[in-house]
C-alpha positions in Angstrom: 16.2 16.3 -28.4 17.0 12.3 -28.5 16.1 10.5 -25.4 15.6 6.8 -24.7 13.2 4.9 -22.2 14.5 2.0 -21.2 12.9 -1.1 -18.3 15.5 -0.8 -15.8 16.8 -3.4 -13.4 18.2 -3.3 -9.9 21.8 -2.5 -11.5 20.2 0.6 -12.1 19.7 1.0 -7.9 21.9 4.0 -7.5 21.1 5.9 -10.5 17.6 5.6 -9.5 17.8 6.9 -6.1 20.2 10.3 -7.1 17.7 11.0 -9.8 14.5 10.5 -7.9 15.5 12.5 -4.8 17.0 15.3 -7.3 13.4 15.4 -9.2 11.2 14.9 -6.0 12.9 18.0 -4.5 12.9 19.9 -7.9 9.1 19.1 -8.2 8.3 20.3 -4.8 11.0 23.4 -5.0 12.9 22.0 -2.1 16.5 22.9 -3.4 18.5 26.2 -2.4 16.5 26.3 0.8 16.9 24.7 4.6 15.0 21.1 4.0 11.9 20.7 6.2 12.2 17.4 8.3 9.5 15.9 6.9 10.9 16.3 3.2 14.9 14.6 4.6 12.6 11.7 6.5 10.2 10.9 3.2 13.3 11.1 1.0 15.1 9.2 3.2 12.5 6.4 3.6 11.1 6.5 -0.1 14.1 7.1 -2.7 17.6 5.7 -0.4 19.3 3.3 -2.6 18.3 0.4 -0.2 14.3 1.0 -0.9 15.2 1.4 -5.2 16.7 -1.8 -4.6 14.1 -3.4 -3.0 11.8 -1.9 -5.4 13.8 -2.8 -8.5 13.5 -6.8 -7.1 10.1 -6.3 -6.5 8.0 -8.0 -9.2 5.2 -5.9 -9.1 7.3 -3.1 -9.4 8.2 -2.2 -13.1 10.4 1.1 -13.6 10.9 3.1 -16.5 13.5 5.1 -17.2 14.2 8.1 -19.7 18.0 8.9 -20.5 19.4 11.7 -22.9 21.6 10.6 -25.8 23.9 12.7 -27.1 26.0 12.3 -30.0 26.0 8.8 -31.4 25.6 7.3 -28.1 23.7 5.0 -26.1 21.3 5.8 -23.0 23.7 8.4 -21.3 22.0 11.0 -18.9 19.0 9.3 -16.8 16.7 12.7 -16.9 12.9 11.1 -16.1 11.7 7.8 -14.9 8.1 6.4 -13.7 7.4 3.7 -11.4 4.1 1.1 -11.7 3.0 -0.7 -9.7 0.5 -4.1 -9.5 -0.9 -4.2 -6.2 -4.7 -4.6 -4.8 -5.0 -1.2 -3.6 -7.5 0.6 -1.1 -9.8 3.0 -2.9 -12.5 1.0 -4.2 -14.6 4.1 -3.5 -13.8 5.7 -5.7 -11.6 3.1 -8.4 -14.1 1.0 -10.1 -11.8 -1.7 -10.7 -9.7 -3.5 -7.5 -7.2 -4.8 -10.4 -5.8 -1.3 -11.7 -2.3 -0.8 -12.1 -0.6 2.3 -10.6 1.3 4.9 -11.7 3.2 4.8 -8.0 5.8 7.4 -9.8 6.6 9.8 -12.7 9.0 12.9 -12.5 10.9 14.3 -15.2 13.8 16.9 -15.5 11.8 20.3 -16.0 14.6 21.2 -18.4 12.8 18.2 -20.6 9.0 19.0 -19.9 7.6 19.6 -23.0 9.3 17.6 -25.2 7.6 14.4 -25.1 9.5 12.6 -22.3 5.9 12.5 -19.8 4.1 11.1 -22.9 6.2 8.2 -23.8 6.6 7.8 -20.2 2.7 7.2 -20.2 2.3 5.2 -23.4 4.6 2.8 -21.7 2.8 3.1 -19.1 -0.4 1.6 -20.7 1.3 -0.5 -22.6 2.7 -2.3 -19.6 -0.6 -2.2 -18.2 -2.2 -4.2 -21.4 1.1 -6.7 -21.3 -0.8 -7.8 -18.1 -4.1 -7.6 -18.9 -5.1 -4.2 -16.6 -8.0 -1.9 -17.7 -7.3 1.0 -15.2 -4.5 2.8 -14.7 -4.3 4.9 -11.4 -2.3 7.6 -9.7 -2.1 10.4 -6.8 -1.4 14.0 -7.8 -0.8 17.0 -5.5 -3.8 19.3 -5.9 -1.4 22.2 -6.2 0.5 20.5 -9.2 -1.5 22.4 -11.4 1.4 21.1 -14.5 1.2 17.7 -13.9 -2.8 17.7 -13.4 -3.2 19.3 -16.9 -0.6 17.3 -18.4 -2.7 13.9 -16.9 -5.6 15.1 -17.9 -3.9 15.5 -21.9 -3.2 12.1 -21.5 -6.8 10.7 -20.6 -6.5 10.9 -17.1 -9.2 12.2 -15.3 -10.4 12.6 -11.4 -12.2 10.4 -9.2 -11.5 10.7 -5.7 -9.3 12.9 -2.9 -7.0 11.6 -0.6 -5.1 13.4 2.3 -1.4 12.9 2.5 0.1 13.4 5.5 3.8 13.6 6.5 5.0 15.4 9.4 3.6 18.8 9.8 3.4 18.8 5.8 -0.6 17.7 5.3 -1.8 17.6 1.6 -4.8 16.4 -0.4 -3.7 14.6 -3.4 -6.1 14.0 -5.9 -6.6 10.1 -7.5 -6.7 9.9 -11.1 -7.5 7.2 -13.5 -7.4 6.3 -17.3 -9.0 3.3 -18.5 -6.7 1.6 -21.0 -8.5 0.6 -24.3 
């Protein structure tokens, strides 16, 4: 399988959005059922094509995104994308280092996992993270995304710290993970 990751820009807005509200709810095996309030209100408020525009301005935001070519063509199908993001964040508790980057977003197309998409997705990842100097790289998992938790941990991520999650009735503990970036 050929894919391409590609930076993306805010031309990009509405492709964004349709593919991060199709992953988030394949993720979280929200299709082919009713959709609990809480999921319409956080999709609504975190992936309309308004907030990826905002986001793709932002420039601490820096988005990634992974596109099947087929054929002899370009960057066709978009079928993963991460999102980073270089803020001072609040878990100083348990992150060592106020001036890590984080991994605010990756999802990929579970027709693609296991092909390499997550990886390059990461090594991008840490390579933006070197661009600006960053040792740390952080993120939030689910704690019942057993997948993505092993496939962090394969990439040198490792656990340091709970956080609860809550939204609506739906209340979570994600786990914080970070890799330090050689």
């Amino acid at each position: 399988m050929d894919f391409q990751v590609l930076p993306i820009n805010v031309d990009y807005a509405s492709a964004l959005s349709n593919v991060a509200k199709r992953l988030f709810m394949e993720t979280y095996d929200l299709n082919d059922k009713p959709l609990p309030a809480y999921a319409e209100e956080y999709l609504n408020s975190s992936f309309a094509i308004d907030v990826q525009t905002e986001e793709l301005n932002d420039t601490r935001m820096f988005t990634y995104m992974a596109f099947e070519k087929r054929g002899g063509d370009d960057a066709t199908t978009p079928i993963a994308y991460c999102q980073l993001r270089d803020h001072k964040h609040e878990n100083n508790d348990v992150i060592d280092d106020p001036d890590a980057l984080e991994l605010k977003r990756l999802y990929i197309d579970q027709r693609y996992h296991g092909v390499g998409i997550g990886k390059r997705l990461i090594l991008q990842s840490v390579a933006k993270a070197k661009e600006l100097g960053k040792k740390t790289i952080w993120l939030y998992v689910w704690e019942n995304n057993a997948n993505a938790i092993g496939f962090y941990e394969r990439q040198g991520f490792h656990k340091v710290g709970t956080r609860h999650f809550k939204l609506g009735e739906f209340d979570a503990v994600n786990y914080i993970m970070i890799k330090h970036v050689e």
